[in-house]
mmCIF file of C-alpha atoms in Angstrom:
data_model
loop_
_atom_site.group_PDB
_atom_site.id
_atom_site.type_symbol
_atom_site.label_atom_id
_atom_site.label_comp_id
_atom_site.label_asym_id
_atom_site.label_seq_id
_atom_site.Cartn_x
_atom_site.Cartn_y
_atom_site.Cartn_z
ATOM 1 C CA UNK P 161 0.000 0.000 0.000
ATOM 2 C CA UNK P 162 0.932 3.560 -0.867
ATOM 3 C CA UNK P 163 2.012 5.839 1.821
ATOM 4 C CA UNK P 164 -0.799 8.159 0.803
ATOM 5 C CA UNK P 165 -3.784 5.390 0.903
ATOM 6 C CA UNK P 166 -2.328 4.503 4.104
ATOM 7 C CA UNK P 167 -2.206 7.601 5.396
ATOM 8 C CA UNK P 168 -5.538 8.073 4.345
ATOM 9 C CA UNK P 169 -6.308 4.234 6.194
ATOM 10 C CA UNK P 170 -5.629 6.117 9.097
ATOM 11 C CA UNK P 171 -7.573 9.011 8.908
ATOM 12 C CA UNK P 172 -10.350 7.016 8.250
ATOM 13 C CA UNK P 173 -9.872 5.627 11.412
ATOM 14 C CA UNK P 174 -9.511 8.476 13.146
ATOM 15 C CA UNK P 175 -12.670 10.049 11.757
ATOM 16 C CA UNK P 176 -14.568 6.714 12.904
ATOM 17 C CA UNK P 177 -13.627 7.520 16.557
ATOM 18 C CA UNK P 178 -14.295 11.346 16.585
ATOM 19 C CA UNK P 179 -17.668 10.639 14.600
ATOM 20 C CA UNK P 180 -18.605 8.349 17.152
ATOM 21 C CA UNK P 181 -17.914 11.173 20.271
ATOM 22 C CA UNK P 182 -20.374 13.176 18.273
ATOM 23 C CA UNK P 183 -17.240 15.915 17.136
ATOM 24 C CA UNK P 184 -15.607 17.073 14.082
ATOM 25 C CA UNK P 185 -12.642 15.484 13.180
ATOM 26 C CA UNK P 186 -9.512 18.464 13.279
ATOM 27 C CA UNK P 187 -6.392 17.391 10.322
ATOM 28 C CA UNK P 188 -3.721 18.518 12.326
ATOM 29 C CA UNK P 189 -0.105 18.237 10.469
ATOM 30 C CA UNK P 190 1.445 16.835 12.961
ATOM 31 C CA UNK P 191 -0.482 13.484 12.627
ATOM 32 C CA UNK P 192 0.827 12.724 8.730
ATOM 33 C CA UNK P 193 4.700 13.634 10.587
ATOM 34 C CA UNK P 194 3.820 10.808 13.047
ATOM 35 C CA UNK P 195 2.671 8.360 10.432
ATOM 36 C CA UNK P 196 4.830 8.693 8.188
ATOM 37 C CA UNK P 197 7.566 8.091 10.794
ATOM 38 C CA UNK P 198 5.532 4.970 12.282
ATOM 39 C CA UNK P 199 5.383 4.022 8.984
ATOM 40 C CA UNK P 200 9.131 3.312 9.054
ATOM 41 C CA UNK P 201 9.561 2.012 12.742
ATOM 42 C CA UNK P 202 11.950 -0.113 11.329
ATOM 43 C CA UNK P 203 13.908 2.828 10.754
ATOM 44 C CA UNK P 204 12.710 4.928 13.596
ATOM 45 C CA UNK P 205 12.442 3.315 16.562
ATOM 46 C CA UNK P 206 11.896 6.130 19.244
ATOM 47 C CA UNK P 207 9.823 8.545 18.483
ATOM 48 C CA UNK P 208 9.201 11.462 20.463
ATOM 49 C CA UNK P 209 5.524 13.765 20.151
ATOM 50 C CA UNK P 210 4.500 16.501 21.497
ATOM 51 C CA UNK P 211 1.330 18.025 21.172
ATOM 52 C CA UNK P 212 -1.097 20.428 23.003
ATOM 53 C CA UNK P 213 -3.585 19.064 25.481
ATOM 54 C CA UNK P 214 -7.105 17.671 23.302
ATOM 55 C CA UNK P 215 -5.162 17.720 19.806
ATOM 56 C CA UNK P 216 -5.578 13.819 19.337
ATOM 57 C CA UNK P 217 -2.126 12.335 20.521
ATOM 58 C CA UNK P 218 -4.108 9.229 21.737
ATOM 59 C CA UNK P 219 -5.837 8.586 18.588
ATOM 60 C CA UNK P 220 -2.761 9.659 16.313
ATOM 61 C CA UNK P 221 -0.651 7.431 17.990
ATOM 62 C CA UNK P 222 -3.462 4.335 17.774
ATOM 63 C CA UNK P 223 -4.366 4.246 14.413
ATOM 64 C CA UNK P 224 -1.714 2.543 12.602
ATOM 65 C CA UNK P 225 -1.919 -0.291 14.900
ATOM 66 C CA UNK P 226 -5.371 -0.120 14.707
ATOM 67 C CA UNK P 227 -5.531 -0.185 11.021
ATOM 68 C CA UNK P 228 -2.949 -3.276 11.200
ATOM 69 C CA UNK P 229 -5.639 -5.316 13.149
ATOM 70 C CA UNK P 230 -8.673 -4.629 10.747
ATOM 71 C CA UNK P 231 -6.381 -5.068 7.647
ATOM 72 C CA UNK P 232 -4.469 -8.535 9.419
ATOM 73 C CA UNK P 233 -1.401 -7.068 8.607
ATOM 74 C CA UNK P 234 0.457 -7.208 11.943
ATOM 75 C CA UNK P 235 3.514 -4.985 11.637
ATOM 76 C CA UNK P 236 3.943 -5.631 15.699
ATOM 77 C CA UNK P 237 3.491 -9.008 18.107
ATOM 78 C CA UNK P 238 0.838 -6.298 19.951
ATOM 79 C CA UNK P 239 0.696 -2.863 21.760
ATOM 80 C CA UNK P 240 1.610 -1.198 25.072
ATOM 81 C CA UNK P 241 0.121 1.382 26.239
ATOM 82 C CA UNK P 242 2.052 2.460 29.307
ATOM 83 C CA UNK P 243 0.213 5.211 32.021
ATOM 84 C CA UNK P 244 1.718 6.790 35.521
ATOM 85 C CA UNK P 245 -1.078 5.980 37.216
ATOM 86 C CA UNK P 246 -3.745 2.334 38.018
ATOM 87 C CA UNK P 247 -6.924 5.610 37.625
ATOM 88 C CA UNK P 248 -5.502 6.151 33.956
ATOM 89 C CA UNK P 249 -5.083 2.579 33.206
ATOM 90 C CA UNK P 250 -8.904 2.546 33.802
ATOM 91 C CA UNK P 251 -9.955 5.639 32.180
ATOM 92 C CA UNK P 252 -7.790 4.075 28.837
ATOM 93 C CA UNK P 253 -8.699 0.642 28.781
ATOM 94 C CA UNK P 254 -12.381 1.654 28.551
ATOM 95 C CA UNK P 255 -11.497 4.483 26.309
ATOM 96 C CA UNK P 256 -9.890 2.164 24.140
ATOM 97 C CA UNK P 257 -12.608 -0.518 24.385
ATOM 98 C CA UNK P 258 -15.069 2.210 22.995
ATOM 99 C CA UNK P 259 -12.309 3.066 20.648
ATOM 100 C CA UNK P 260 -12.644 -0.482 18.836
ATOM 101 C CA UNK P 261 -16.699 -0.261 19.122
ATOM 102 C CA UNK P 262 -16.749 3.089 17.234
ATOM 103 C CA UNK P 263 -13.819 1.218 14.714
ATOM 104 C CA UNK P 264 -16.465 -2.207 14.313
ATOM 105 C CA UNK P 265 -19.117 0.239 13.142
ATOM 106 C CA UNK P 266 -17.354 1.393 9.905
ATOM 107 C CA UNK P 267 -14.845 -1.132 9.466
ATOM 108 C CA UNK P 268 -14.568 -5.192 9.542
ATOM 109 C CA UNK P 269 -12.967 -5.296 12.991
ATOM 110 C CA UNK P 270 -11.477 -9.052 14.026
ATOM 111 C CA UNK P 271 -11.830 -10.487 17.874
ATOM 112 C CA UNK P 272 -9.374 -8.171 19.596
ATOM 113 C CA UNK P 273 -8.365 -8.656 23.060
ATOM 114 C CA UNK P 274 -7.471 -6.018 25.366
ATOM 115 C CA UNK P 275 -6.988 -6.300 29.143
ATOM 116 C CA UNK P 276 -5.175 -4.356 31.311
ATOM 117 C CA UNK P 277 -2.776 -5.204 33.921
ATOM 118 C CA UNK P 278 -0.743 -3.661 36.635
ATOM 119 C CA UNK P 279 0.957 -6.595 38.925
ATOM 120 C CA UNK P 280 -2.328 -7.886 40.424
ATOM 121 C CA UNK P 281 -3.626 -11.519 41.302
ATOM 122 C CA UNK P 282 -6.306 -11.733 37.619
ATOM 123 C CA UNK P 283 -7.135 -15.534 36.111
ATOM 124 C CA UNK P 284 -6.220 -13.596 32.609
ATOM 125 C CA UNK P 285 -3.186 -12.183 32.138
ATOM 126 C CA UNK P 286 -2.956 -9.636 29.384
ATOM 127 C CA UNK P 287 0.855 -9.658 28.514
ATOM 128 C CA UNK P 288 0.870 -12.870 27.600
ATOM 129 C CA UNK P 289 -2.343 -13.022 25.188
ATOM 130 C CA UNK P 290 -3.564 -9.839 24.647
ATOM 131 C CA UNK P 291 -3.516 -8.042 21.689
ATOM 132 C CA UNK P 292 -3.793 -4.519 23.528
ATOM 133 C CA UNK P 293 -2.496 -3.833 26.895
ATOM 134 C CA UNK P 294 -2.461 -1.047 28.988
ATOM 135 C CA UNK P 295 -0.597 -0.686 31.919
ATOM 136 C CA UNK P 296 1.498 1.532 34.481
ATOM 137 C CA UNK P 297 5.302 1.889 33.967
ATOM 138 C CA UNK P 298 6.137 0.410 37.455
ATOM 139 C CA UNK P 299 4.611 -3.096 36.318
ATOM 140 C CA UNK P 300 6.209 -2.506 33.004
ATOM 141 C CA UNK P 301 9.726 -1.739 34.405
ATOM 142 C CA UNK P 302 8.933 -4.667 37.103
ATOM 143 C CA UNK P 303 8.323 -7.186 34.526
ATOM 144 C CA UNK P 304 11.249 -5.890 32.138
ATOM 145 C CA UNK P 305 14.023 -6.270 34.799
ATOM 146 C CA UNK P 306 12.267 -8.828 37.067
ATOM 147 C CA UNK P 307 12.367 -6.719 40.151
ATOM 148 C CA UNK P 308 10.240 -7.670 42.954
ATOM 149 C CA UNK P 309 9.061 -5.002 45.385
ATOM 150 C CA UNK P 310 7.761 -5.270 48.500
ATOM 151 C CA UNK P 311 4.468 -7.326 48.989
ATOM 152 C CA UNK P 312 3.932 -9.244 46.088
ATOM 153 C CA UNK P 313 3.839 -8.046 42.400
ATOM 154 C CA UNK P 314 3.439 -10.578 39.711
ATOM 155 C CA UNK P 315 6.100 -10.763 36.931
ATOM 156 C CA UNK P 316 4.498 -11.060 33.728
ATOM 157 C CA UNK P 317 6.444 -12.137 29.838
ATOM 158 C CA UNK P 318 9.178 -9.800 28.754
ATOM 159 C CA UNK P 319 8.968 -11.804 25.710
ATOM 160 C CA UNK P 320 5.822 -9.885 24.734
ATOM 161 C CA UNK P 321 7.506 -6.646 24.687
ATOM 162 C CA UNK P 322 9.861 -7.852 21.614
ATOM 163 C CA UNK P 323 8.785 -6.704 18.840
ATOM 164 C CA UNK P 324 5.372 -4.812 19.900
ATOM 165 C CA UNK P 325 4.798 -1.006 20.080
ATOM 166 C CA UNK P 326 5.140 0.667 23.157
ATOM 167 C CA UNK P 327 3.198 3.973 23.731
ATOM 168 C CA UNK P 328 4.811 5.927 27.134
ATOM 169 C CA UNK P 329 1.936 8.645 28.249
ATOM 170 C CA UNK P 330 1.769 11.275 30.276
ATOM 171 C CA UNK P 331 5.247 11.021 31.127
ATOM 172 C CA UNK P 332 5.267 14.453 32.923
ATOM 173 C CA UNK P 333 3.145 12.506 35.764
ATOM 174 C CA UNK P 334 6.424 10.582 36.820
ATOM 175 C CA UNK P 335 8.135 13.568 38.370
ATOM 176 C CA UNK P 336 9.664 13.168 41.855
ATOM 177 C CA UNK P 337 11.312 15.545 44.313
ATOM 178 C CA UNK P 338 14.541 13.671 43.823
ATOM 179 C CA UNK P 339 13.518 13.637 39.461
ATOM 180 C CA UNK P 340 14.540 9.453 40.504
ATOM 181 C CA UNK P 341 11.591 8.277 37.987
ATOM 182 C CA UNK P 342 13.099 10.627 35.030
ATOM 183 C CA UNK P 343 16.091 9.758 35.739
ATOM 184 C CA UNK P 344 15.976 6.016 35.215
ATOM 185 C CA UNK P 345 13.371 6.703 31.944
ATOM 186 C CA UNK P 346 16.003 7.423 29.564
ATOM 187 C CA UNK P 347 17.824 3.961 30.312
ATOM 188 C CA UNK P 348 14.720 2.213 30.534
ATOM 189 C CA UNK P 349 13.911 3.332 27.258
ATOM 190 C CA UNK P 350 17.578 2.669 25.585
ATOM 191 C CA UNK P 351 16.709 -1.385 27.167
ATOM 192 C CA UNK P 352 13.296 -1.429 25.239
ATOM 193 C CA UNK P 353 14.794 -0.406 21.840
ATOM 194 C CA UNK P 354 17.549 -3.024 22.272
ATOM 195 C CA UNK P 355 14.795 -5.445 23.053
ATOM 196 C CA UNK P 356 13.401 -5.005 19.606
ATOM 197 C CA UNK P 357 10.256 -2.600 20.732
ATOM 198 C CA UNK P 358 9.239 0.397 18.587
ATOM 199 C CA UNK P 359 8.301 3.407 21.457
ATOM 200 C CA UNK P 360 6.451 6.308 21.136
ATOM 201 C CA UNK P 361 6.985 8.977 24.203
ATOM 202 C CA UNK P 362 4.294 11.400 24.184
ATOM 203 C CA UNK P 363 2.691 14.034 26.035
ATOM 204 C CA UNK P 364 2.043 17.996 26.110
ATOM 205 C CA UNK P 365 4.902 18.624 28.232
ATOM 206 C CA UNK P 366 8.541 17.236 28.060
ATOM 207 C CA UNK P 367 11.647 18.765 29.923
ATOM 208 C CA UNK P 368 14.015 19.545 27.702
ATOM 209 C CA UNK P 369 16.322 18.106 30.105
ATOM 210 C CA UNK P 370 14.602 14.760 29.711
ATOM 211 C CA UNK P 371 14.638 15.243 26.024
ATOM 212 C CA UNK P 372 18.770 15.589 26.483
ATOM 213 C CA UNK P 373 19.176 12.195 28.969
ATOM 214 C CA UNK P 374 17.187 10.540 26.220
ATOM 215 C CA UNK P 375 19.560 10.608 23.322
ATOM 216 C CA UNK P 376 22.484 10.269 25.607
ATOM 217 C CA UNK P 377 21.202 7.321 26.967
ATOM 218 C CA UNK P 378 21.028 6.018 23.653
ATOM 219 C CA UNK P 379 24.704 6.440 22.746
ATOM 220 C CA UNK P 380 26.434 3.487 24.907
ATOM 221 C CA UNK P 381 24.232 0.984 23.941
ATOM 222 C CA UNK P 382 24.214 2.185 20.195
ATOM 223 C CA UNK P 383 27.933 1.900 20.584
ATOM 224 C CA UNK P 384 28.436 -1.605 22.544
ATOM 225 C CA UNK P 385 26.108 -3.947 20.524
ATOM 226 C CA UNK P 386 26.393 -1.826 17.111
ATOM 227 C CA UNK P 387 22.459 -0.772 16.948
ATOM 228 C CA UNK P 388 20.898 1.582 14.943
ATOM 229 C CA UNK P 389 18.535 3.433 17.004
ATOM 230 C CA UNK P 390 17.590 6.329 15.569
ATOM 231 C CA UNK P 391 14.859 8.558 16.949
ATOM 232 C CA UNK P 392 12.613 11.263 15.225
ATOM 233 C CA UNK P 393 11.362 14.454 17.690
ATOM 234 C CA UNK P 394 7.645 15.771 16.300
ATOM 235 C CA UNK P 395 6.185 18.556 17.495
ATOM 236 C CA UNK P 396 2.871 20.402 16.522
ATOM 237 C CA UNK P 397 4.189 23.162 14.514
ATOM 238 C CA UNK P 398 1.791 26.385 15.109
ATOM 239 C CA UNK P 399 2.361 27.304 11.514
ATOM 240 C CA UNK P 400 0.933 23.902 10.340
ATOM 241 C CA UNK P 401 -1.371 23.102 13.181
ATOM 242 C CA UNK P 402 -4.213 25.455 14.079
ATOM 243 C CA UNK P 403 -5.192 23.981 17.708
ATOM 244 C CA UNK P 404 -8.852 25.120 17.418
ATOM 245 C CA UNK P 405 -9.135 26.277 21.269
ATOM 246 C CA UNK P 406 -10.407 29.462 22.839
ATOM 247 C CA UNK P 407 -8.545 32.368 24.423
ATOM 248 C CA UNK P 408 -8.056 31.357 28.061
ATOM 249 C CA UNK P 409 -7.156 34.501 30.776
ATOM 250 C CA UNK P 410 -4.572 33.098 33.736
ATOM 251 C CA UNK P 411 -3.964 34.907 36.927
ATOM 252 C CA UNK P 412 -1.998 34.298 39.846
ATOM 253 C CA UNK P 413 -2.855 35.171 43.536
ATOM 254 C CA UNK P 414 -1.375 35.153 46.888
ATOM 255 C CA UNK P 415 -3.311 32.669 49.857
ATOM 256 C CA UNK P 416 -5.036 29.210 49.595
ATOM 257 C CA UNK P 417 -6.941 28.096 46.917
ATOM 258 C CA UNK P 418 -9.072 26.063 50.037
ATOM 259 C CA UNK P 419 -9.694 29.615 51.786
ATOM 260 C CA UNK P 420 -11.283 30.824 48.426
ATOM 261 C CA UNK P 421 -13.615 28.308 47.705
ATOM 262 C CA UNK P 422 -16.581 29.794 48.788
ATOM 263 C CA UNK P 423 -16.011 32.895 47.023
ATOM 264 C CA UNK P 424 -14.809 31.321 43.539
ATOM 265 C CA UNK P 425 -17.935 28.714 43.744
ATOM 266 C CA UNK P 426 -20.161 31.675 43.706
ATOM 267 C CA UNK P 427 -18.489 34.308 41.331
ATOM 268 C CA UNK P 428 -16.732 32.246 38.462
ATOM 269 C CA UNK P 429 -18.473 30.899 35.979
ATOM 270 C CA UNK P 430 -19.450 27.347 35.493
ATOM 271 C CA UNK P 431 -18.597 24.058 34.948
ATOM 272 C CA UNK P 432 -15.484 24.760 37.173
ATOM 273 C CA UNK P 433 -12.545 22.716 38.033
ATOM 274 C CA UNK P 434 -10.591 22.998 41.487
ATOM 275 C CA UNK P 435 -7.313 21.326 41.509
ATOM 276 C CA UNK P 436 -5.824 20.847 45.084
ATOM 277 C CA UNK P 437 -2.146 18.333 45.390
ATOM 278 C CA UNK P 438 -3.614 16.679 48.349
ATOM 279 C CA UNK P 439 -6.536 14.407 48.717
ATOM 280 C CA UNK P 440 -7.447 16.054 52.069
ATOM 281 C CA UNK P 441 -7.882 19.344 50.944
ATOM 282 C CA UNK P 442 -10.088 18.072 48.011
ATOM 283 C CA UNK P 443 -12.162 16.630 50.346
ATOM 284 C CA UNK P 444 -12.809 19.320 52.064
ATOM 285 C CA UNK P 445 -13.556 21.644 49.410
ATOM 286 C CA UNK P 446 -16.438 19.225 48.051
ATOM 287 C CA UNK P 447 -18.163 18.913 51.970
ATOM 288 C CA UNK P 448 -18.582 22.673 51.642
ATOM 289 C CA UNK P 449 -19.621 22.767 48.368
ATOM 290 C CA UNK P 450 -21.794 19.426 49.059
ATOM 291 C CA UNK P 451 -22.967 20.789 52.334
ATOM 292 C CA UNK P 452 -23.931 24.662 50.258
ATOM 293 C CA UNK P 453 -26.114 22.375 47.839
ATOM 294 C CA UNK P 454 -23.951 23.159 44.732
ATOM 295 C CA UNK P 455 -23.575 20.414 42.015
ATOM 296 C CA UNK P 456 -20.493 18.928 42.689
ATOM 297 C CA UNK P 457 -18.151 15.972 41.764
ATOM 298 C CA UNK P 458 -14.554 14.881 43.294
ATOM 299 C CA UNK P 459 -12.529 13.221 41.696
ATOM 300 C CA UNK P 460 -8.978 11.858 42.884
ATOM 301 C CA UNK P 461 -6.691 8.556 42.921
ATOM 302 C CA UNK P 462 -8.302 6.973 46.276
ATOM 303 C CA UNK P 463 -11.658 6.191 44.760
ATOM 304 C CA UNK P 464 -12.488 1.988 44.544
ATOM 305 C CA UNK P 465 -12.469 1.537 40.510
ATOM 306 C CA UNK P 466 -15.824 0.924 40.547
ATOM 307 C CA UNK P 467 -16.544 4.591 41.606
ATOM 308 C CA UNK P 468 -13.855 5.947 39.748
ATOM 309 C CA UNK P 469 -14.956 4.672 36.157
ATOM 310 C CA UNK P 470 -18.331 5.763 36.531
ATOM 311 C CA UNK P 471 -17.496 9.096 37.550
ATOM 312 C CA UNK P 472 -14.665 9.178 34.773
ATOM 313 C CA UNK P 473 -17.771 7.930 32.142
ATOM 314 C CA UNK P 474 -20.015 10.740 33.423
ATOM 315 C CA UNK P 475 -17.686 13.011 31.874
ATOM 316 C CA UNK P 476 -17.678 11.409 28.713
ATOM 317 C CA UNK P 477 -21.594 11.785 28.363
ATOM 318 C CA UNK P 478 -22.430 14.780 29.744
ATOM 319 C CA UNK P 479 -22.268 17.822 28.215
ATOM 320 C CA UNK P 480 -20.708 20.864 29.796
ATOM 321 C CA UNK P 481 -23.262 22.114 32.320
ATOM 322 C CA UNK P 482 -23.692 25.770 33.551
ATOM 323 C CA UNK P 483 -23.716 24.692 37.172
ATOM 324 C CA UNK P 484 -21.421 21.757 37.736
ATOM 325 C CA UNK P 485 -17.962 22.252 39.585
ATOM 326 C CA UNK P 486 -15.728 19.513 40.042
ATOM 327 C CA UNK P 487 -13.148 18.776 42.600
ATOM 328 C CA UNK P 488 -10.096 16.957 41.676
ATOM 329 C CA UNK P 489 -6.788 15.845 42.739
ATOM 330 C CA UNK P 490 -3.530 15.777 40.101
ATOM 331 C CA UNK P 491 -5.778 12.729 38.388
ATOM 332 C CA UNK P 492 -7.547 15.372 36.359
ATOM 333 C CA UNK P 493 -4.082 16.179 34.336
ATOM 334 C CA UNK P 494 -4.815 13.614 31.761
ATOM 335 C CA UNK P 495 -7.500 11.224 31.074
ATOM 336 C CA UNK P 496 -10.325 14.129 31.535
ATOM 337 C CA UNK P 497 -12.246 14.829 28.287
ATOM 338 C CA UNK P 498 -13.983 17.963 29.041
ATOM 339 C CA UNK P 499 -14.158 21.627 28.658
ATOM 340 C CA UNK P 500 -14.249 24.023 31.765
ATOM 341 C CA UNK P 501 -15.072 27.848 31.399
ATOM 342 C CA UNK P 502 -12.997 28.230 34.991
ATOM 343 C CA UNK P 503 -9.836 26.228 36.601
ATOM 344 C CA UNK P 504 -8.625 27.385 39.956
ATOM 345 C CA UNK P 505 -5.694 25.460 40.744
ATOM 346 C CA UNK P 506 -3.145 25.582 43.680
ATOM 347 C CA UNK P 507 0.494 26.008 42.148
ATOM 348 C CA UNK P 508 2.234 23.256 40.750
ATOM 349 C CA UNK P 509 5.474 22.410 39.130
ATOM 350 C CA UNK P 510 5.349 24.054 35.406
ATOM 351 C CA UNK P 511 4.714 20.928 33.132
ATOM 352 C CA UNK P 512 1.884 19.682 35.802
ATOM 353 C CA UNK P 513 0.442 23.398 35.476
ATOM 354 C CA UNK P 514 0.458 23.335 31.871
ATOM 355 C CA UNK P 515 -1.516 20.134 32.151
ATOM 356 C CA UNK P 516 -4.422 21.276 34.355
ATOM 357 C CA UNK P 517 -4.480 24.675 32.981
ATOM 358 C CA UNK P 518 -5.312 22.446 29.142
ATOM 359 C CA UNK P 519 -8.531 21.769 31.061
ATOM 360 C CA UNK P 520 -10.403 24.981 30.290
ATOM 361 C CA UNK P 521 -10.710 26.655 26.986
ATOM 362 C CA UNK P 522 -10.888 24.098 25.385
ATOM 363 C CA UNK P 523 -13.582 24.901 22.886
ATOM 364 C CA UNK P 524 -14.594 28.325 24.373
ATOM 365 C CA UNK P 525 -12.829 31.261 26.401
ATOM 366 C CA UNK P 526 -12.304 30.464 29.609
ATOM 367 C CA UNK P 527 -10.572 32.005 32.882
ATOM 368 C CA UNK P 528 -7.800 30.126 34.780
ATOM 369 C CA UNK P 529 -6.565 31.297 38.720
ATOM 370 C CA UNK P 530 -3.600 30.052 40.137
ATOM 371 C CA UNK P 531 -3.253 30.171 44.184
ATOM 372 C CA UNK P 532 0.463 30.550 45.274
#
C-alpha cells in the first residue's frame, strides 16, 4: 500500500472515533509527521511527540496499529500502552474498548483482546495473550528487569515486549522531588529499543532536560552492541497546526486556593474545576460545596475503581453544564475529556500546570486562577 492510501487508512480511522464522540474530526499536520515516521519504525524506533492538550495524541498514535488489526497485517506481536497511574489505566482501557466499538461500526474489525494489567492476582493475564495492553510503567519496568518489590507483584512475559509497540503517556506525571523516575526513563527506554520494541513517548509537556538524557542514553548501547537506534522528535508546529481552542485569561494570587472556595464557587463561571495536590484538601472543598447544595463531583486517585470509572464515564456523556464544579486531585491532568469555562488550581510544578491549565478553553474562552 501507498504511503498516501495509508495515510488516508488512518484518517479514516480516526474520523470513525471522533464521529462516534459526536465531534468534528480536526487534520492537524502533525499526525501525517507521526505516520509517516511509524510508517518506518523499522527505521525509527523512538519517536518522540508533542502536542497540546485535546489535539488527538491518543488517537494519532493508535491508528496505525489499529488499522494493522482490521487489515491482518500485523507490523507488531501487539501494543503497550504504558500510564503513571492504576486511575488512567482505567480511564484508557475503557477508552480504548469504545475506541474499537466506534472502529467495528465502519470497518470489519477481528476479535481483539485487550486487558489491562498492573501486577495484580487476575485468572487472565494480558501480557501474555492480549492483543492490547495497557498498563502503568512500574509493572512494566517490574516485569522488564524482574524486580520484585515489597508485597507481592506478579512478573508477567518480557517476551511480549519484543517486537510490539510501546506507547509511554503522560510522562510528565512521573516527576519526583529527587527527578529518581526521570532519571531512570532514559535507560529504561535505551533497554526497550535493544529489546526489539518500537516506542512512542508522548505528552504535552517534556523537559528539555529529559529530552537531552534521552539521546544520551542512547549512545552506549548504540555503541556496545552496534544498533541503529535512531529517533525522530515531532512537534505540533503552530504554523501547520491550528489547535482550534479558545482564548483562556490566567492569573496568579497570593493565599489558599481552600480559603477561596466559597467565594470562587459563587463568582466564576461554570462548569469549574478545582485542583488541590492533596486528597485532604479536596475533600474538604467538596463537603462545603456538598454541604452549600452546589452540584459537585470529586474526583482523585483513592476512589475503589468501581466509583472511579463511573465518575470518569459521566464526563464522557455529559455535556458541559452551567452549574457543575468539580473537585479533583492531580488525576484530572490527563485522562479528563472535558471543557471548563474556569480552573482554579493551587500552584504546581510548570509541566503539571500546563496540564491542568489544558482543562479549560478548550472549545470556548475560559478564565484560569492560580493560588500561590
Amino acid at each position: 500500500m501507498s504511503n498516501s492510501a495509508s495515510l488516508e487508512c488512518y484518517w479514516n480511522i480516526v474520523d470513525a472515533i471522533v464521529k462516534s464522540r459526536g465531534r468534528e474530526t480536526q487534520r492537524y499536520h502533525y499526525f501525517g509527521e507521526l505516520w509517516h515516521a511509524i510508517k518506518d519504525s523499522h527505521e525509527n524506533r523512538l519517536i518522540i511527540l508533542q502536542a497540546p492538550t485535546g489535539a488527538g495524541k491518543t488517537e494519532a498514535a493508535l491508528a496505525p496499529f489499529l488499522w494493522d488489526l482490521i487489515s491482518s497485517e500485523r507490523r507488531w506481536h501487539s501494543l503497550l500502552y504504558v500510564l503513571p497511574t492504576r486511575s488512567l489505566v482505567f480511564n484508557m482501557f475503557h477508552r480504548i474498548c469504545k475506541t474499537l466499538n466506534a472502529c467495528d461500526e465502519s470497518f470489519k474489525v477481528l476479535r481483539v483482546i485487550v486487558d489491562y494489567d498492573y501486577g495484580g492476582f487476575t485468572p487472565f493475564k494480558a501480557f501474555l495473550e492480549g492483543d492490547i495492553t495497557i498498563t502503568t510503567y512500574d509493572t512494566l519496568a517490574y516485569t522488564f528487569y524482574g524486580f520484585r518489590s515489597y508485597g507481592h507483584h506478579l512478573l508477567l512475559s518480557a517476551g511480549k515486549i519484543a517486537g510490539s509497540l510501546i506507547i509511554l503517556d503522560e510522562v510528565q506525571l512521573l516527576q519526583d522531588s529527587q527527578w529518581y523516575s526521570l532519571t531512570l526513563l532514559p535507560y529504561h527506554i535505551a533497554n526497550l529499543l535493544i529489546f526489539g520494541a518500537t516506542v512512542i513517548l508522548m505528552t504535552a509537556t517534556l523537559p528539555r532536560i529529559l529530552i537531552k538524557e534521552i539521546y544520551k542514553a542512547l549512545e552506549v548501547p548504540a555503541l556496545r552492541w552496534n544498533i541503529r537506534q535512531p529517533h525522530v522528535h515531532i512537534s505540533a508546529d503552530p504554523n501547520k497546526n491550528v489547535i482550534m481552542r479558545g482564548k483562556l485569561d490566567i492569573s496568579i494570587k497570593n493565599g489558599r486556593l481552600l480559603d477561596h472556595v466559597p467565594k470562587i464557587a459563587k463568582d466564576c463561571e461554570k462548569p469549574l474545576l478545582l485542583v488541590f495536590n492533596t486528597v485532604e484538601r479536596a475533600v474538604k472543598a467538596y463537603r462545603f460545596l456538598v454541604n452549600n447544595y452546589y452540584d459537585v463531583k470529586l474526583l482523585h486517585s483513592r476512589l475503589i475503581s468501581e466509583e472511579r470509572k463511573l465518575r470518569e464515564e459521566f464526563f464522557e456523556k455529559r455535556p458541559p453544564s452551567s452549574d457543575l464544579i468539580v473537585v479533583a486531585t492531580q488525576v484530572v491532568e490527563a485522562g479528563v475529556d472535558y471543557d471548563f469555562k474556569t480552573v482554579a488550581t493551587e500552584i504546581s510544578p510548570i509541566d503539571s500546570l500546563i496540564q491542568r491549565l489544558g482543562r479549560a478553553a478548550r472549545r470556548s474562552n475560559g478564565e484560569a486562577i492560580v493560588y500561590a
